[in-house]
Amino acid sequence: MSDTNYILVEDCCRYYSIETSFVRTLNEQGLLELEYTNESYFISHDQLSVLEKYMHLYYDLDINVEGLEAISHLLRKVESLQDELKRLKNQ
């Protein structure tokens, strides 16, 4: 794990003014990927946009974690269908 590509979750939460338990819950539910090293959780830079998306849904739109899971599932399904549509158009 390269330190330049990862941020300590506590620092990230302090920056965004969010709870660390929210980020850990996202990780436990498989919605966000965290790295655990030296008894600390780290988030990669490429996962920050994912975190921001879930932050807005959770805090701004008041959608609970179960709702985030449903939204995530539906978005993956839409992406899959769009990929299939592109593949069929190219045939």
Coordinates of N, CA, C and O in Angstrom, one line a residue:
M1 N 0.8 -1.2 0.0 CA 0.0 0.0 0.0 C 0.9 1.2 0.0 O 1.7 1.4 0.9
S2 N 0.7 2.1 -1.0 CA 1.5 3.3 -1.1 C 0.8 4.4 -0.3 O -0.4 4.6 -0.5
D3 N 1.5 5.1 0.6 CA 0.9 6.1 1.4 C 0.3 7.3 0.6 O -0.6 8.0 1.0
T4 N 0.9 7.5 -0.6 CA 0.4 8.7 -1.4 C -0.9 8.4 -2.1 O -1.6 9.3 -2.5
N5 N -1.3 7.1 -2.2 CA -2.6 6.8 -2.8 C -3.7 6.5 -1.8 O -4.8 6.2 -2.2
Y6 N -3.4 6.6 -0.5 CA -4.4 6.3 0.5 C -4.4 7.4 1.6 O -3.4 8.1 1.8
I7 N -5.6 7.6 2.1 CA -5.8 8.6 3.2 C -6.4 7.9 4.4 O -7.3 7.0 4.3
L8 N -5.9 8.3 5.5 CA -6.5 7.7 6.8 C -8.0 8.1 6.9 O -8.3 9.3 6.6
V9 N -8.8 7.1 7.2 CA -10.3 7.3 7.2 C -10.6 8.5 8.2 O -11.5 9.3 7.9
E10 N -10.0 8.5 9.3 CA -10.3 9.5 10.3 C -10.0 10.9 9.7 O -10.8 11.9 10.0
D11 N -8.9 11.1 9.0 CA -8.6 12.4 8.4 C -9.6 12.7 7.3 O -10.1 13.9 7.2
C12 N -10.0 11.8 6.5 CA -11.0 12.0 5.5 C -12.4 12.4 6.1 O -13.0 13.3 5.6
C13 N -12.8 11.7 7.2 CA -14.0 12.0 7.8 C -14.0 13.4 8.5 O -15.0 14.1 8.5
R14 N -12.9 13.8 9.0 CA -12.7 15.1 9.6 C -12.8 16.2 8.5 O -13.5 17.2 8.7
Y15 N -12.2 15.9 7.3 CA -12.3 16.8 6.2 C -13.8 17.0 5.7 O -14.2 18.1 5.5
Y16 N -14.5 15.9 5.6 CA -15.9 16.0 5.1 C -16.9 16.2 6.2 O -18.1 16.3 5.9
S17 N -16.5 16.2 7.4 CA -17.3 16.4 8.6 C -18.4 15.3 8.6 O -19.6 15.6 8.7
I18 N -18.0 14.1 8.5 CA -18.9 12.9 8.6 C -18.4 12.0 9.6 O -17.2 12.1 10.1
E19 N -19.2 11.0 10.0 CA -18.9 10.0 11.0 C -18.0 8.9 10.5 O -18.3 8.4 9.4
T20 N -17.0 8.5 11.2 CA -16.2 7.3 10.8 C -17.1 6.0 10.7 O -16.8 5.2 9.9
S21 N -18.1 5.9 11.6 CA -18.9 4.8 11.6 C -19.7 4.6 10.3 O -19.9 3.5 9.8
F22 N -20.0 5.8 9.7 CA -20.7 5.7 8.4 C -19.8 5.1 7.3 O -20.2 4.2 6.6
V23 N -18.6 5.5 7.3 CA -17.6 5.0 6.3 C -17.3 3.5 6.6 O -17.3 2.7 5.6
R24 N -17.2 3.1 7.8 CA -17.0 1.7 8.1 C -18.2 0.9 7.8 O -18.1 -0.3 7.3
T25 N -19.4 1.4 8.0 CA -20.6 0.7 7.6 C -20.7 0.5 6.1 O -21.0 -0.6 5.6
L26 N -20.3 1.5 5.3 CA -20.3 1.3 3.8 C -19.3 0.2 3.5 O -19.6 -0.6 2.6
N27 N -18.2 0.2 4.2 CA -17.2 -0.9 3.9 C -17.8 -2.3 4.3 O -17.6 -3.2 3.5
E28 N -18.4 -2.4 5.4 CA -19.0 -3.6 5.8 C -20.1 -4.1 4.9 O -20.2 -5.4 4.7
Q29 N -20.8 -3.2 4.3 CA -21.9 -3.6 3.4 C -21.4 -3.8 2.0 O -22.1 -4.1 1.1
G30 N -20.1 -3.6 1.7 CA -19.5 -3.8 0.4 C -19.7 -2.7 -0.6 O -19.5 -2.9 -1.8
L31 N -20.1 -1.5 -0.1 CA -20.3 -0.4 -0.9 C -19.1 0.4 -1.1 O -19.0 1.2 -2.1
L32 N -18.1 0.2 -0.3 CA -16.8 1.0 -0.3 C -15.7 0.1 0.1 O -15.9 -0.8 0.9
E33 N -14.6 0.3 -0.6 CA -13.4 -0.6 -0.3 C -12.4 0.2 0.6 O -11.9 1.3 0.2
L34 N -12.1 -0.3 1.8 CA -11.1 0.3 2.7 C -10.0 -0.7 2.8 O -10.2 -1.9 2.7
E35 N -8.8 -0.2 3.1 CA -7.7 -1.0 3.4 C -7.5 -0.9 4.9 O -7.6 0.2 5.5
Y36 N -7.1 -2.0 5.6 CA -6.8 -2.1 7.0 C -5.4 -2.4 7.2 O -5.0 -3.5 6.8
T37 N -4.6 -1.5 7.7 CA -3.2 -1.7 8.0 C -2.8 -1.0 9.3 O -3.2 0.1 9.5
N38 N -1.9 -1.7 10.0 CA -1.4 -1.1 11.3 C -2.6 -0.6 12.2 O -2.5 0.5 12.7
E39 N -3.6 -1.4 12.3 CA -4.8 -1.1 13.1 C -5.5 0.2 12.8 O -6.1 0.9 13.6
S40 N -5.4 0.6 11.5 CA -6.1 1.8 11.0 C -6.7 1.5 9.6 O -6.2 0.7 8.9
Y41 N -7.8 2.2 9.4 CA -8.5 2.1 8.1 C -8.0 3.2 7.2 O -7.9 4.3 7.6
F42 N -7.8 2.8 5.9 CA -7.4 3.8 4.9 C -8.3 3.7 3.7 O -8.8 2.6 3.4
I43 N -8.6 4.8 3.0 CA -9.4 4.9 1.8 C -8.5 5.3 0.6 O -7.7 6.2 0.8
S44 N -8.6 4.7 -0.5 CA -7.8 5.0 -1.7 C -8.4 6.3 -2.3 O -9.6 6.5 -2.2
H45 N -7.6 7.0 -3.1 CA -8.1 8.2 -3.8 C -9.2 7.9 -4.8 O -10.1 8.7 -4.9
D46 N -9.1 6.7 -5.4 CA -10.2 6.4 -6.4 C -11.5 6.0 -5.7 O -12.5 6.1 -6.4
Q47 N -11.5 5.8 -4.5 CA -12.8 5.5 -3.7 C -13.4 6.8 -3.2 O -14.5 6.7 -2.7
L48 N -12.7 7.9 -3.2 CA -13.2 9.1 -2.7 C -14.5 9.6 -3.4 O -15.5 10.1 -2.8
S49 N -14.5 9.4 -4.8 CA -15.7 9.8 -5.5 C -16.9 8.9 -5.1 O -18.1 9.4 -5.1
V50 N -16.6 7.7 -4.9 CA -17.7 6.7 -4.4 C -18.2 7.2 -3.0 O -19.4 7.3 -2.8
L51 N -17.3 7.5 -2.1 CA -17.7 8.0 -0.8 C -18.5 9.3 -0.9 O -19.6 9.4 -0.3
E52 N -18.1 10.2 -1.8 CA -18.9 11.4 -1.9 C -20.3 11.2 -2.4 O -21.2 11.8 -2.0
K53 N -20.4 10.2 -3.4 CA -21.7 9.9 -3.9 C -22.6 9.4 -2.8 O -23.8 9.9 -2.6
Y54 N -22.1 8.5 -2.0 CA -22.9 7.9 -0.9 C -23.2 9.0 0.2 O -24.2 9.0 0.9
M55 N -22.2 9.9 0.5 CA -22.4 10.9 1.5 C -23.6 11.8 1.1 O -24.4 12.1 1.9
H56 N -23.6 12.2 -0.2 CA -24.7 13.1 -0.6 C -26.1 12.4 -0.5 O -27.1 13.0 -0.1
L57 N -26.1 11.1 -0.9 CA -27.4 10.4 -0.8 C -27.8 10.2 0.7 O -29.0 10.4 1.0
Y58 N -26.8 9.9 1.5 CA -27.1 9.6 3.0 C -27.4 10.9 3.7 O -28.4 10.9 4.4
Y59 N -26.6 11.9 3.6 CA -26.7 13.1 4.4 C -27.7 14.1 3.8 O -28.5 14.7 4.5
D60 N -27.6 14.3 2.5 CA -28.4 15.4 1.9 C -29.8 14.9 1.6 O -30.8 15.6 1.7
L61 N -29.9 13.6 1.1 CA -31.2 13.1 0.7 C -31.9 12.2 1.8 O -33.0 11.7 1.6
D62 N -31.1 12.0 2.9 CA -31.6 11.2 4.0 C -32.0 9.8 3.6 O -33.0 9.3 4.1
I63 N -31.2 9.2 2.8 CA -31.4 7.8 2.4 C -30.6 6.9 3.3 O -29.3 7.1 3.5
N64 N -31.2 5.9 3.9 CA -30.5 5.0 4.8 C -29.5 4.0 4.1 O -29.5 4.0 2.9
V65 N -28.7 3.3 4.8 CA -27.7 2.4 4.2 C -28.4 1.3 3.4 O -27.9 1.0 2.3
E66 N -29.5 0.8 3.8 CA -30.3 -0.2 3.1 C -30.7 0.4 1.7 O -30.6 -0.3 0.7
G67 N -31.1 1.6 1.7 CA -31.5 2.3 0.5 C -30.3 2.5 -0.4 O -30.4 2.4 -1.6
L68 N -29.1 2.8 0.2 CA -27.9 3.0 -0.6 C -27.5 1.6 -1.3 O -27.1 1.6 -2.4
E69 N -27.7 0.5 -0.5 CA -27.4 -0.8 -1.1 C -28.4 -1.0 -2.3 O -27.9 -1.5 -3.4
A70 N -29.6 -0.7 -2.2 CA -30.6 -0.9 -3.3 C -30.2 0.0 -4.5 O -30.2 -0.5 -5.6
I71 N -29.9 1.2 -4.2 CA -29.5 2.2 -5.3 C -28.2 1.7 -6.0 O -28.2 1.7 -7.2
S72 N -27.3 1.2 -5.2 CA -26.0 0.7 -5.8 C -26.3 -0.5 -6.7 O -25.8 -0.6 -7.8
H73 N -27.2 -1.4 -6.2 CA -27.5 -2.6 -7.0 C -28.2 -2.2 -8.3 O -27.9 -2.7 -9.4
L74 N -29.1 -1.3 -8.2 CA -29.8 -0.8 -9.4 C -28.9 -0.1 -10.4 O -29.0 -0.3 -11.6
L75 N -28.0 0.7 -9.9 CA -27.0 1.4 -10.8 C -26.1 0.4 -11.5 O -25.8 0.5 -12.7
R76 N -25.7 -0.7 -10.8 CA -24.8 -1.7 -11.4 C -25.6 -2.5 -12.5 O -25.1 -2.8 -13.5
K77 N -26.9 -2.7 -12.2 CA -27.8 -3.3 -13.2 C -27.9 -2.5 -14.4 O -27.9 -3.0 -15.6
V78 N -28.1 -1.2 -14.3 CA -28.3 -0.3 -15.4 C -27.0 -0.3 -16.2 O -27.0 -0.3 -17.5
E79 N -25.8 -0.2 -15.6 CA -24.5 -0.2 -16.3 C -24.4 -1.5 -17.1 O -23.9 -1.5 -18.2
S80 N -24.8 -2.6 -16.5 CA -24.7 -3.9 -17.1 C -25.6 -3.9 -18.4 O -25.2 -4.4 -19.5
L81 N -26.8 -3.4 -18.3 CA -27.7 -3.4 -19.4 C -27.2 -2.4 -20.5 O -27.4 -2.7 -21.7
Q82 N -26.6 -1.3 -20.1 CA -26.0 -0.4 -21.1 C -24.9 -1.0 -21.8 O -24.8 -0.9 -23.0
D83 N -24.0 -1.8 -21.1 CA -22.9 -2.5 -21.7 C -23.5 -3.5 -22.7 O -22.9 -3.7 -23.8
E84 N -24.5 -4.2 -22.3 CA -25.1 -5.2 -23.2 C -25.7 -4.6 -24.4 O -25.5 -5.1 -25.6
L85 N -26.3 -3.5 -24.3 CA -26.9 -2.7 -25.4 C -25.8 -2.3 -26.4 O -26.0 -2.4 -27.6
K86 N -24.7 -1.7 -25.9 CA -23.6 -1.3 -26.7 C -23.1 -2.5 -27.5 O -22.8 -2.4 -28.7
R87 N -22.9 -3.6 -26.8 CA -22.4 -4.9 -27.4 C -23.3 -5.3 -28.5 O -22.8 -5.7 -29.6
L88 N -24.6 -5.3 -28.3 CA -25.6 -5.7 -29.3 C -25.6 -4.8 -30.5 O -25.7 -5.2 -31.6
K89 N -25.5 -3.5 -30.3 CA -25.4 -2.5 -31.3 C -24.2 -2.7 -32.2 O -24.2 -2.4 -33.4
N90 N -23.1 -3.1 -31.6 CA -21.8 -3.3 -32.3 C -21.8 -4.6 -33.1 O -20.9 -4.8 -34.0
Q91 N -22.7 -5.4 -32.9 CA -22.8 -6.7 -33.7 C -23.3 -6.5 -35.1 O -24.1 -5.8 -35.4

